[in-house]
C-alpha positions as a Python dict, from the first residue, in 0.01 Angstrom:
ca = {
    (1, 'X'): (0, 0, 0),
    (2, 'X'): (-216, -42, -301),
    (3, 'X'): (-470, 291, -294),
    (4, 'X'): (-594, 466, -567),
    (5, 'X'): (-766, 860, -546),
    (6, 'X'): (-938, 885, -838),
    (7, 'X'): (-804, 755, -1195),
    (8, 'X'): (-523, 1023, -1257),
    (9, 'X'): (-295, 895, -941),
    (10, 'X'): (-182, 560, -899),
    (11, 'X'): (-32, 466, -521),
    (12, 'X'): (116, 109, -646),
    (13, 'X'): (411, 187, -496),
    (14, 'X'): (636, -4, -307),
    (15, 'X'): (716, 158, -24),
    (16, 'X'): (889, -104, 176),
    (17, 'X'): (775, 3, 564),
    (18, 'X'): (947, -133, 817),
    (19, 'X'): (763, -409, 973),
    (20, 'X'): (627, -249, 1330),
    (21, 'X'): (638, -569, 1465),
    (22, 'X'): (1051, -589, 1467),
    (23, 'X'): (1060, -270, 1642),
    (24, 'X'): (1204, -245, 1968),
    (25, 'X'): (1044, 74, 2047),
    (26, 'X'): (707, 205, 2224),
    (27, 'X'): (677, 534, 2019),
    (28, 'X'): (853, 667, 1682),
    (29, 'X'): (965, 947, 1483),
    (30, 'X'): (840, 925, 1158),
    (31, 'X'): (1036, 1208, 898),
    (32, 'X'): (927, 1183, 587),
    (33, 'X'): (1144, 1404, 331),
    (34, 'X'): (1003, 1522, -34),
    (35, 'X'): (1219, 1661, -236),
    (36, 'X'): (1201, 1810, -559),
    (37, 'X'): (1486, 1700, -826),
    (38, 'X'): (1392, 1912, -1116),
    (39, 'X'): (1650, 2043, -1408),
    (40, 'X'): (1612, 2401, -1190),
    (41, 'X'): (1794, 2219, -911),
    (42, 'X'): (2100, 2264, -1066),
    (43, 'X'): (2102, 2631, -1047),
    (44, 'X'): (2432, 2732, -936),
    (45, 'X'): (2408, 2897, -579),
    (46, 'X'): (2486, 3290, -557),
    (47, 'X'): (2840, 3353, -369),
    (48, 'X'): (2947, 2965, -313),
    (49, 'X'): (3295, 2942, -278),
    (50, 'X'): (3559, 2654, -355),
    (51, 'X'): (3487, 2346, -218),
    (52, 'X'): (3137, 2437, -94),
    (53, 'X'): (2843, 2248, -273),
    (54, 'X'): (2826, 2429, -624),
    (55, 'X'): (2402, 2376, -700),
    (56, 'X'): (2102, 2360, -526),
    (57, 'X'): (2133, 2003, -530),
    (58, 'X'): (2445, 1899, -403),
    (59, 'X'): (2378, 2218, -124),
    (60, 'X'): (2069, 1963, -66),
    (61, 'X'): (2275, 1644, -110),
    (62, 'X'): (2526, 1771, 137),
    (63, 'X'): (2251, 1873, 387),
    (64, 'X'): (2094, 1581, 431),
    (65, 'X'): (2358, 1358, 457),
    (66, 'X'): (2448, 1572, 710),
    (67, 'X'): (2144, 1523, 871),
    (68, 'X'): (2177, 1162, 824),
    (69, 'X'): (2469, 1128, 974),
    (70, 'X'): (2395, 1359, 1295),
    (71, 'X'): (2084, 1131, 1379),
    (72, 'X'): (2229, 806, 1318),
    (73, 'X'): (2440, 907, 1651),
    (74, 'X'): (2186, 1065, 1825),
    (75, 'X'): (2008, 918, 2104),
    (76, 'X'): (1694, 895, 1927),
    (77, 'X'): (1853, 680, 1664),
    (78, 'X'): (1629, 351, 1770),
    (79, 'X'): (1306, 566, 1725),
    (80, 'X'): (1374, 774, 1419),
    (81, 'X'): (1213, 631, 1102),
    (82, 'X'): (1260, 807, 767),
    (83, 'X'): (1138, 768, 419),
    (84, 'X'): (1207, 967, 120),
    (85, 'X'): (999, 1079, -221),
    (86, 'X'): (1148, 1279, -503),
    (87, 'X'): (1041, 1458, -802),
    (88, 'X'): (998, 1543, -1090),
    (89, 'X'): (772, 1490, -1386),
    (90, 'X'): (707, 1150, -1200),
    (91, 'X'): (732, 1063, -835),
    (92, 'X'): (953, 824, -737),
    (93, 'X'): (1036, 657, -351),
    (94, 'X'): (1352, 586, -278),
    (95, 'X'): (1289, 464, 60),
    (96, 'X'): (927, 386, 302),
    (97, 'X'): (993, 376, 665),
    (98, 'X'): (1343, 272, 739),
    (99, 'X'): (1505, 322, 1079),
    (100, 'X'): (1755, 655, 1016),
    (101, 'X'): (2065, 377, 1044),
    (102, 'X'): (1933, 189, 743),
    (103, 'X'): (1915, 521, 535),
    (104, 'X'): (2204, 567, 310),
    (105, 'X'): (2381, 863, 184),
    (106, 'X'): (2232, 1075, -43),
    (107, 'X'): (2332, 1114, -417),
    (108, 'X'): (1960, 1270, -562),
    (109, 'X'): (2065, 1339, -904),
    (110, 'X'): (1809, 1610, -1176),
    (111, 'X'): (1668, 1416, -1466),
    (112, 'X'): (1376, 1525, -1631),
    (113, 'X'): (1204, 1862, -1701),
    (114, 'X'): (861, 1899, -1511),
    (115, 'X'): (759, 1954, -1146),
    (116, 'X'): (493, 1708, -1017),
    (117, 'X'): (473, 1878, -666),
    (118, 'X'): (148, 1822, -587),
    (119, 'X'): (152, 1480, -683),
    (120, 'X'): (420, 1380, -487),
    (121, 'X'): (275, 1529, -157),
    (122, 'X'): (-33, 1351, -177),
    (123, 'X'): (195, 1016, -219),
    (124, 'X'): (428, 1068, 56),
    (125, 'X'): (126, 1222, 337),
    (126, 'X'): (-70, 939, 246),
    (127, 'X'): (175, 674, 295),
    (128, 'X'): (276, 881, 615),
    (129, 'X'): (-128, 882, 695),
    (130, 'X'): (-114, 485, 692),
    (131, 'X'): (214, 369, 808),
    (132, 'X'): (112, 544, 1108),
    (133, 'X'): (-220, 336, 1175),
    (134, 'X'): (4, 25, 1087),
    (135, 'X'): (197, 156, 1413),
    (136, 'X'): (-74, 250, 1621),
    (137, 'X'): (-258, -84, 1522),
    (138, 'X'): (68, -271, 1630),
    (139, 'X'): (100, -70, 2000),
    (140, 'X'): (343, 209, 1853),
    (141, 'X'): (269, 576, 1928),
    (142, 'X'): (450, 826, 1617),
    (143, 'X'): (487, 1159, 1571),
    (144, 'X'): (490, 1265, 1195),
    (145, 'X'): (706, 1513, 1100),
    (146, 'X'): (685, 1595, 663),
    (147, 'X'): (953, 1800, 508),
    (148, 'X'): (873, 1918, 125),
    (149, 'X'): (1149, 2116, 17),
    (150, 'X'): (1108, 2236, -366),
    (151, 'X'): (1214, 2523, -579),
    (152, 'X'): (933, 2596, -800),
    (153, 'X'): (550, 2553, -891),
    (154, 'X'): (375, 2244, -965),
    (155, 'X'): (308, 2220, -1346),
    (156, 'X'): (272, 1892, -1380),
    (157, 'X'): (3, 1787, -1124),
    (158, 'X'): (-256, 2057, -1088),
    (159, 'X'): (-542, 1856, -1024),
    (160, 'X'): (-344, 1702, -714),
    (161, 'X'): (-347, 1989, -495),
    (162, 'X'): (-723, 1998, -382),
    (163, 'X'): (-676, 1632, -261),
    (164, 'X'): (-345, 1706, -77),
    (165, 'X'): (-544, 1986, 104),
    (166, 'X'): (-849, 1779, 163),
    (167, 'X'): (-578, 1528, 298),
    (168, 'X'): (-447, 1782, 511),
    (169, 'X'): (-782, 1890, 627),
    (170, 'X'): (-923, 1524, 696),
    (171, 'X'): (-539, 1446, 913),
    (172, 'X'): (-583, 1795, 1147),
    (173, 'X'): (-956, 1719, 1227),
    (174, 'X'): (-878, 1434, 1438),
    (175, 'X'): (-774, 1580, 1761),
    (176, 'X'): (-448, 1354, 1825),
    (177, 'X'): (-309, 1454, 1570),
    (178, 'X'): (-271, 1835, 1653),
    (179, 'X'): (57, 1792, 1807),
    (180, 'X'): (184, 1519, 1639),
    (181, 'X'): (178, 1554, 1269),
    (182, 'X'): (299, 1816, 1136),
    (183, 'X'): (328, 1940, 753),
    (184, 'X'): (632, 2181, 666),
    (185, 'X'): (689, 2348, 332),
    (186, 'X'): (1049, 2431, 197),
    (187, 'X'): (1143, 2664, -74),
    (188, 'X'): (1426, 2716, -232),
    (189, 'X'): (1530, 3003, -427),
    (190, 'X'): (1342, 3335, -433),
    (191, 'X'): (1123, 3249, -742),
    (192, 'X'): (973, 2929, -590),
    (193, 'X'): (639, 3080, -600),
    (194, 'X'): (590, 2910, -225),
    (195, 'X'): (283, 3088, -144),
    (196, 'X'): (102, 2961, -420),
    (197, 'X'): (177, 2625, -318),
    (198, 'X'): (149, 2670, -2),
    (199, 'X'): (-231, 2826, -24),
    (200, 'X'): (-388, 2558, -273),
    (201, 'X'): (-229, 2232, -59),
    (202, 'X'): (-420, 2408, 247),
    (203, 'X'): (-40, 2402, 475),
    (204, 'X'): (-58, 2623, 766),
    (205, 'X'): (84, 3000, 694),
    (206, 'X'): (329, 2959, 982),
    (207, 'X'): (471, 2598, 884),
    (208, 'X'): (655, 2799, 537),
    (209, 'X'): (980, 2802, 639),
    (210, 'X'): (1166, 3146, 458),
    (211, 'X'): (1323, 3051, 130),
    (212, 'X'): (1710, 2915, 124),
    (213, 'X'): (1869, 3036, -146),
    (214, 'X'): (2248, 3059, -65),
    (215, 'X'): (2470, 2772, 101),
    (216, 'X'): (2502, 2924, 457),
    (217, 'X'): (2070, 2891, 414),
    (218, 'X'): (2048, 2577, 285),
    (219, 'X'): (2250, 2457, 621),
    (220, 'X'): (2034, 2654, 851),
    (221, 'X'): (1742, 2481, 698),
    (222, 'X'): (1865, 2112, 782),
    (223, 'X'): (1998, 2238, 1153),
    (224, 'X'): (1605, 2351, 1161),
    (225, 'X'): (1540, 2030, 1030),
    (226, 'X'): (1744, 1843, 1299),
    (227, 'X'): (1595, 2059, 1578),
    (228, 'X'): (1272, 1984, 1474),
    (229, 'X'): (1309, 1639, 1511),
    (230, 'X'): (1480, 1625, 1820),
    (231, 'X'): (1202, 1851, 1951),
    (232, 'X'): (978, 1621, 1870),
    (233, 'X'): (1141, 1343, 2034),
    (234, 'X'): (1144, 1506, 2354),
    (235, 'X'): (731, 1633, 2330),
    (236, 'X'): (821, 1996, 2302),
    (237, 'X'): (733, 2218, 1978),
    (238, 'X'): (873, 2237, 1697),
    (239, 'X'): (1085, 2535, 1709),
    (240, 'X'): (1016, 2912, 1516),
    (241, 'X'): (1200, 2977, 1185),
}
């Protein structure tokens, strides 16, 4: 993938897609996960007890892996493809489209001081925008399923946002994609100023999932997470927060 939108944002990334051709499956599950790894995600969680995951991010860490390791013996396993996008003042991809066995565990780890939210949705939806017509092109039906989780306010990327929502806007215009791909926003903690983000990126009122802000929510949001994706594996909706 080698796209650019507009001088400010550079898509040279190497996102390392799975070749659809040594796929052994008709139709997909495409999860893509963006996750914000900020300094704020090491805020200590309210009432976590020994032994439980101390911050936000190893409450995140510990969710996902959890995730990871649920799917990998699920009996979607051969369909499920996952790629994940963190960060911070930059954007960086750990992983394109990998099939969920090839994922390995988690260890996202805070580094630097800004939030480029905005920024790093338009990377990841785009990349989920064309991976998908790389499938389609190759036989493949997908479902796109993309899960930003973050716990604060873009103020690094400002000038992202309108092109995430005209994105947004240009993905749920074509018809097949109504069902089918599907753009869920995260928050986490109750000064993540969600709404904001969630009005200027143009993401549906109903598709911002109530703020996690203890441990017992963080692991209700990854079983929603895991639903979600089974749900769509079967051709039912995703299911109500």
């Amino acid at each position: 993938m080698n796209e650019k939108f507009g001088n400010d944002v550079d898509f040279n990334f190497d996102f390392n897609n799975v070749d659809p051709a040594s796929l052994q499956t008709d139709d997909t599950i495409n999860a893509v996960f963006i996750l914000d790894k900020s300094p704020s995600m090491m805020e200590r969680l309210p009432g976590a007890k020994p032994g439980e995951p101390q911050t936000r991010i190893e409450a995140l860490n510990a969710g996902l892996n959890d995730f990871t390791q649920t799917m990998q013996k699920s009996h979607i396993a051969d369909r499920l493809l996952v790629s994940v996008v963190v960060f911070d003042d930059k954007v960086e991809v750990l992983s394109g489209y990998q099939p969920i066995v090839n994922v390995k565990p988690f260890n996202i780890t805070p580094e630097r001081g800004m939030t480029a939210l905005y920024k790093a949705c338009l990377i990841g939806i785009t990349n989920a925008v064309n991976y998908r017509k790389n499938l389609e092109d190759s036989g493949i039906t997908a479902k796109t399923l993309v899960f930003i989780i973050t716990d604060g306010e873009d103020n690094q990327s400002p000038m992202d946002a309108p092109k995430v929502k005209s994105l947004l806007e240009q993905i749920n215009k074509d018809e097949k994609n109504v069902f089918s791909f599907t753009t869920i926003l995260f928050g986490i903690g109750e000064d993540s100023n969600i709404e904001k983000s969630r009005e200027v990126m143009g993401i549906a009122k109903e598709l911002v999932a109530p703020p996690a802000t203890t441990g017992a929510e963080f692991r209700k949001m990854i079983n929603w997470i895991s639903s979600s994706v089974s749900s769509a594996a079967t051709n039912q909706s995703i299911p109500s927060f």
